[in-house]
Amino acid sequence: MALLLSLLTVLVVVSCGLSGALGCVLPQNHILLSRDNLVLLRQMRRISTLSCPKDTKDFRLPRAMVKGSQVQEAQAILVLHGMLQHISDLLLTEHASAAWNTTLLNQLRMGLYQQLEDLEHCLVRGMGEEGTALPSQEPTLAVRRYFQSISLYLKERQYSDCAWEVVRVEIMKCFSSIITLQERLSNMDRDLQTP
C-alpha cells in the first residue's frame, strides 16, 4: 500500500509536468494502453503469490523521489519514461519470454513501446522549450536503483516462477498508479480548456 501511494504521488507530480509548462498532453490512447497493459498483466498470471510465501518482497520507491518539491517537471517526465523503459527492459529479457505466454507478452511489449514513443515526444518537446540544461539526475537514478533491485531479486531467485509472479504483481501496481495519474491528467486538461 505504501508503494502504491508513493507511485501515485510521483505520478501526480508527473501529471503536472506533462500538462503544465512543457505543454505536453498525452493522447487519449495513452490511458487506454495502460488499461490494456494492466489487463494483459492480469491474464499473464500463472501462479498465485500465496503459493510463494518465501518470495514476497516489498520493492519501495525511494521516498526522496516521491516528494513533489524535489521532482521538477522535466524530471517528472524522465521518471515516468524511466519507469516504462525499465518495465520494458525487464520484459524484453529471454527469462521473461520463458516465464510467460509469448502472445500476451508481445502485446504488452507493443503497448509499452507506444507509451514510450508518446513520452519521447514529450521529452524532445520539453528539452526544446526548457533549453539544454539537464535536470537533476537524482529521481532518475532512484528509478534505476528501484528497477535494479527488481532485476537483482529475479537473478537471486534464479528467475523462478514465483519470482516472476512477484514482479508481475509489482508491475501491475505501477500500471494501476499510472492509470490513476492519466485519468487525473485528462481531467486537469479538460478543466484548463473549459472557459
mmCIF file of C-alpha atoms in Angstrom:
data_model
loop_
_atom_site.group_PDB
_atom_site.id
_atom_site.type_symbol
_atom_site.label_atom_id
_atom_site.label_comp_id
_atom_site.label_asym_id
_atom_site.label_seq_id
_atom_site.Cartn_x
_atom_site.Cartn_y
_atom_site.Cartn_z
ATOM 1 C CA MET A 1 0.000 0.000 0.000
ATOM 2 C CA ALA A 2 2.858 2.368 0.791
ATOM 3 C CA LEU A 3 4.381 1.655 -2.620
ATOM 4 C CA LEU A 4 1.092 2.359 -4.344
ATOM 5 C CA LEU A 5 0.780 5.696 -2.561
ATOM 6 C CA SER A 6 4.401 6.525 -3.329
ATOM 7 C CA LEU A 7 3.947 5.746 -7.002
ATOM 8 C CA LEU A 8 0.734 7.728 -7.117
ATOM 9 C CA THR A 9 2.493 10.732 -5.610
ATOM 10 C CA VAL A 10 5.248 10.532 -8.229
ATOM 11 C CA LEU A 11 2.708 10.168 -10.971
ATOM 12 C CA VAL A 12 0.666 13.136 -9.783
ATOM 13 C CA VAL A 13 3.836 15.198 -9.955
ATOM 14 C CA VAL A 14 4.413 13.792 -13.431
ATOM 15 C CA SER A 15 0.930 14.855 -14.488
ATOM 16 C CA CYS A 16 1.664 18.432 -13.552
ATOM 17 C CA GLY A 17 4.807 18.293 -15.622
ATOM 18 C CA LEU A 18 3.100 16.733 -18.622
ATOM 19 C CA SER A 19 0.260 19.197 -18.824
ATOM 20 C CA GLY A 20 1.962 22.228 -17.343
ATOM 21 C CA ALA A 21 4.706 24.425 -18.679
ATOM 22 C CA LEU A 22 6.011 21.768 -21.031
ATOM 23 C CA GLY A 23 2.725 21.885 -22.922
ATOM 24 C CA CYS A 24 2.741 18.146 -23.441
ATOM 25 C CA VAL A 25 -0.643 16.493 -23.346
ATOM 26 C CA LEU A 26 -0.576 12.750 -23.806
ATOM 27 C CA PRO A 27 -3.048 11.311 -26.316
ATOM 28 C CA GLN A 28 -6.185 9.608 -25.002
ATOM 29 C CA ASN A 29 -4.901 6.254 -26.231
ATOM 30 C CA HIS A 30 -2.090 6.515 -23.664
ATOM 31 C CA ILE A 31 -4.648 5.844 -20.925
ATOM 32 C CA LEU A 32 -6.216 3.050 -22.952
ATOM 33 C CA LEU A 33 -2.807 1.462 -23.492
ATOM 34 C CA SER A 34 -2.172 1.477 -19.748
ATOM 35 C CA ARG A 35 -5.530 -0.183 -19.125
ATOM 36 C CA ASP A 36 -4.845 -2.740 -21.838
ATOM 37 C CA ASN A 37 -1.397 -3.399 -20.363
ATOM 38 C CA LEU A 38 -2.913 -3.940 -16.937
ATOM 39 C CA VAL A 39 -5.443 -6.398 -18.392
ATOM 40 C CA LEU A 40 -2.639 -8.251 -20.165
ATOM 41 C CA LEU A 41 -0.658 -8.439 -16.929
ATOM 42 C CA ARG A 42 -3.692 -9.916 -15.169
ATOM 43 C CA GLN A 43 -4.045 -12.508 -17.936
ATOM 44 C CA MET A 44 -0.355 -13.419 -17.615
ATOM 45 C CA ARG A 45 -0.858 -14.776 -14.091
ATOM 46 C CA ARG A 46 0.364 -18.348 -13.903
ATOM 47 C CA ILE A 47 0.503 -18.996 -10.177
ATOM 48 C CA SER A 48 -0.754 -17.401 -7.003
ATOM 49 C CA THR A 49 1.596 -15.351 -4.854
ATOM 50 C CA LEU A 50 0.058 -17.240 -1.924
ATOM 51 C CA SER A 51 1.956 -20.303 -3.102
ATOM 52 C CA CYS A 52 5.205 -18.301 -2.846
ATOM 53 C CA PRO A 53 5.355 -17.034 0.765
ATOM 54 C CA LYS A 54 9.176 -17.041 0.861
ATOM 55 C CA ASP A 55 9.415 -14.990 -2.329
ATOM 56 C CA THR A 56 7.396 -11.949 -1.314
ATOM 57 C CA LYS A 57 9.265 -8.678 -1.358
ATOM 58 C CA ASP A 58 8.309 -5.047 -0.972
ATOM 59 C CA PHE A 59 10.015 -3.058 -3.740
ATOM 60 C CA ARG A 60 9.789 0.511 -2.480
ATOM 61 C CA LEU A 61 10.488 3.589 -4.474
ATOM 62 C CA PRO A 62 12.825 5.918 -2.569
ATOM 63 C CA ARG A 63 10.913 8.475 -0.505
ATOM 64 C CA ALA A 64 13.015 11.418 -1.762
ATOM 65 C CA MET A 65 11.835 10.715 -5.287
ATOM 66 C CA VAL A 66 8.152 10.979 -4.481
ATOM 67 C CA LYS A 67 8.210 14.364 -2.756
ATOM 68 C CA GLY A 68 6.689 16.897 -5.128
ATOM 69 C CA SER A 69 9.106 19.665 -4.223
ATOM 70 C CA GLN A 70 12.058 17.510 -5.224
ATOM 71 C CA VAL A 71 10.790 16.423 -8.651
ATOM 72 C CA GLN A 72 10.656 19.180 -11.255
ATOM 73 C CA GLU A 73 8.562 18.997 -14.420
ATOM 74 C CA ALA A 74 11.284 17.758 -16.756
ATOM 75 C CA GLN A 75 12.380 15.278 -14.090
ATOM 76 C CA ALA A 76 8.826 14.013 -13.728
ATOM 77 C CA ILE A 77 8.645 13.158 -17.413
ATOM 78 C CA LEU A 78 12.029 11.463 -17.153
ATOM 79 C CA VAL A 79 10.825 9.470 -14.141
ATOM 80 C CA LEU A 80 7.688 8.250 -15.918
ATOM 81 C CA HIS A 81 9.660 7.467 -19.070
ATOM 82 C CA GLY A 82 12.274 5.677 -16.969
ATOM 83 C CA MET A 83 9.651 3.558 -15.233
ATOM 84 C CA LEU A 84 8.108 2.464 -18.520
ATOM 85 C CA GLN A 85 11.532 1.897 -20.090
ATOM 86 C CA HIS A 86 12.706 -0.259 -17.197
ATOM 87 C CA ILE A 87 9.477 -2.272 -17.266
ATOM 88 C CA SER A 88 10.014 -2.759 -20.977
ATOM 89 C CA ASP A 89 13.630 -3.802 -20.427
ATOM 90 C CA LEU A 90 12.564 -6.381 -17.836
ATOM 91 C CA LEU A 91 10.022 -7.818 -20.238
ATOM 92 C CA LEU A 92 12.429 -7.952 -23.178
ATOM 93 C CA THR A 93 14.707 -10.464 -21.473
ATOM 94 C CA GLU A 94 14.986 -14.074 -22.508
ATOM 95 C CA HIS A 95 13.940 -15.049 -18.989
ATOM 96 C CA ALA A 96 10.652 -13.131 -19.344
ATOM 97 C CA SER A 97 9.942 -14.875 -22.624
ATOM 98 C CA ALA A 98 10.410 -18.221 -20.893
ATOM 99 C CA ALA A 99 8.194 -17.244 -17.955
ATOM 100 C CA TRP A 100 5.041 -16.071 -19.719
ATOM 101 C CA ASN A 101 2.727 -16.638 -22.641
ATOM 102 C CA THR A 102 4.572 -15.209 -25.641
ATOM 103 C CA THR A 103 1.481 -13.781 -27.329
ATOM 104 C CA LEU A 104 0.412 -11.850 -24.222
ATOM 105 C CA LEU A 105 3.978 -10.761 -23.525
ATOM 106 C CA ASN A 106 4.407 -9.428 -27.077
ATOM 107 C CA GLN A 107 1.136 -7.494 -26.827
ATOM 108 C CA LEU A 108 2.333 -5.964 -23.560
ATOM 109 C CA ARG A 109 5.671 -5.067 -25.137
ATOM 110 C CA MET A 110 3.914 -3.329 -28.030
ATOM 111 C CA GLY A 111 1.755 -1.301 -25.637
ATOM 112 C CA LEU A 112 4.825 -0.229 -23.695
ATOM 113 C CA TYR A 113 6.592 0.705 -26.927
ATOM 114 C CA GLN A 114 3.717 3.012 -27.922
ATOM 115 C CA GLN A 115 3.659 4.655 -24.497
ATOM 116 C CA LEU A 116 7.402 5.221 -24.634
ATOM 117 C CA GLU A 117 7.045 6.784 -28.077
ATOM 118 C CA ASP A 118 4.410 9.196 -26.711
ATOM 119 C CA LEU A 119 6.647 10.155 -23.804
ATOM 120 C CA GLU A 120 9.712 10.597 -26.005
ATOM 121 C CA HIS A 121 7.730 13.203 -27.912
ATOM 122 C CA CYS A 122 7.204 14.997 -24.597
ATOM 123 C CA LEU A 123 10.881 14.697 -23.696
ATOM 124 C CA VAL A 124 12.003 16.198 -27.003
ATOM 125 C CA ARG A 125 9.437 18.970 -26.744
ATOM 126 C CA GLY A 126 10.335 19.663 -23.101
ATOM 127 C CA MET A 127 14.042 19.903 -23.831
ATOM 128 C CA GLY A 128 13.307 22.274 -26.708
ATOM 129 C CA GLU A 129 11.209 24.591 -24.531
ATOM 130 C CA GLU A 130 13.345 24.444 -21.385
ATOM 131 C CA GLY A 131 16.724 24.658 -23.081
ATOM 132 C CA THR A 132 19.570 22.236 -22.840
ATOM 133 C CA ALA A 133 20.122 22.399 -19.077
ATOM 134 C CA LEU A 134 19.957 18.926 -17.648
ATOM 135 C CA PRO A 135 17.628 18.416 -14.701
ATOM 136 C CA SER A 136 18.857 16.779 -11.526
ATOM 137 C CA GLN A 137 19.509 13.098 -12.101
ATOM 138 C CA GLU A 138 18.509 12.071 -8.570
ATOM 139 C CA PRO A 139 14.946 10.944 -9.412
ATOM 140 C CA THR A 140 16.016 9.004 -12.494
ATOM 141 C CA LEU A 141 18.835 7.385 -10.538
ATOM 142 C CA ALA A 142 16.313 6.379 -7.885
ATOM 143 C CA VAL A 143 14.113 4.780 -10.554
ATOM 144 C CA ARG A 144 17.145 2.960 -11.935
ATOM 145 C CA ARG A 145 18.070 1.669 -8.454
ATOM 146 C CA TYR A 146 14.481 0.569 -7.864
ATOM 147 C CA PHE A 147 14.440 -1.483 -11.052
ATOM 148 C CA GLN A 148 17.964 -2.762 -10.448
ATOM 149 C CA SER A 149 16.703 -4.168 -7.163
ATOM 150 C CA ILE A 150 13.909 -5.920 -9.064
ATOM 151 C CA SER A 151 16.411 -7.335 -11.565
ATOM 152 C CA LEU A 152 18.713 -8.450 -8.771
ATOM 153 C CA TYR A 153 15.773 -10.078 -6.986
ATOM 154 C CA LEU A 154 14.934 -12.046 -10.140
ATOM 155 C CA LYS A 155 18.553 -13.126 -10.534
ATOM 156 C CA GLU A 156 18.877 -14.144 -6.870
ATOM 157 C CA ARG A 157 15.679 -16.165 -7.182
ATOM 158 C CA GLN A 158 17.041 -17.695 -10.403
ATOM 159 C CA TYR A 159 14.122 -16.330 -12.414
ATOM 160 C CA SER A 160 11.744 -18.764 -10.753
ATOM 161 C CA ASP A 161 8.029 -18.769 -11.494
ATOM 162 C CA CYS A 162 7.393 -17.366 -8.017
ATOM 163 C CA ALA A 163 9.867 -14.525 -8.555
ATOM 164 C CA TRP A 164 8.261 -13.598 -11.870
ATOM 165 C CA GLU A 165 4.845 -13.657 -10.235
ATOM 166 C CA VAL A 166 6.004 -11.245 -7.533
ATOM 167 C CA VAL A 167 7.448 -8.960 -10.233
ATOM 168 C CA ARG A 168 4.265 -9.214 -12.325
ATOM 169 C CA VAL A 169 2.231 -8.045 -9.327
ATOM 170 C CA GLU A 170 4.693 -5.178 -8.768
ATOM 171 C CA ILE A 171 4.371 -4.075 -12.389
ATOM 172 C CA MET A 172 0.580 -4.220 -12.049
ATOM 173 C CA LYS A 173 0.816 -1.824 -9.104
ATOM 174 C CA CYS A 174 2.856 0.528 -11.272
ATOM 175 C CA PHE A 175 0.270 0.430 -14.050
ATOM 176 C CA SER A 176 -2.624 0.938 -11.620
ATOM 177 C CA SER A 177 -0.935 4.105 -10.415
ATOM 178 C CA ILE A 178 -0.167 5.213 -13.968
ATOM 179 C CA ILE A 179 -3.822 4.803 -14.930
ATOM 180 C CA THR A 180 -4.946 6.873 -11.951
ATOM 181 C CA LEU A 181 -2.466 9.561 -12.906
ATOM 182 C CA GLN A 182 -3.502 9.585 -16.546
ATOM 183 C CA GLU A 183 -7.168 9.945 -15.607
ATOM 184 C CA ARG A 184 -6.320 12.881 -13.333
ATOM 185 C CA LEU A 185 -4.201 14.394 -16.084
ATOM 186 C CA SER A 186 -7.062 14.079 -18.535
ATOM 187 C CA ASN A 187 -9.440 15.767 -16.076
ATOM 188 C CA MET A 188 -6.939 18.555 -15.465
ATOM 189 C CA ASP A 189 -6.559 19.142 -19.203
ATOM 190 C CA ARG A 190 -10.350 19.375 -19.604
ATOM 191 C CA ASP A 191 -10.508 21.859 -16.712
ATOM 192 C CA LEU A 192 -7.825 24.007 -18.341
ATOM 193 C CA GLN A 193 -9.689 24.011 -21.639
ATOM 194 C CA THR A 194 -13.031 24.947 -20.085
ATOM 195 C CA PRO A 195 -13.625 28.729 -20.197
#
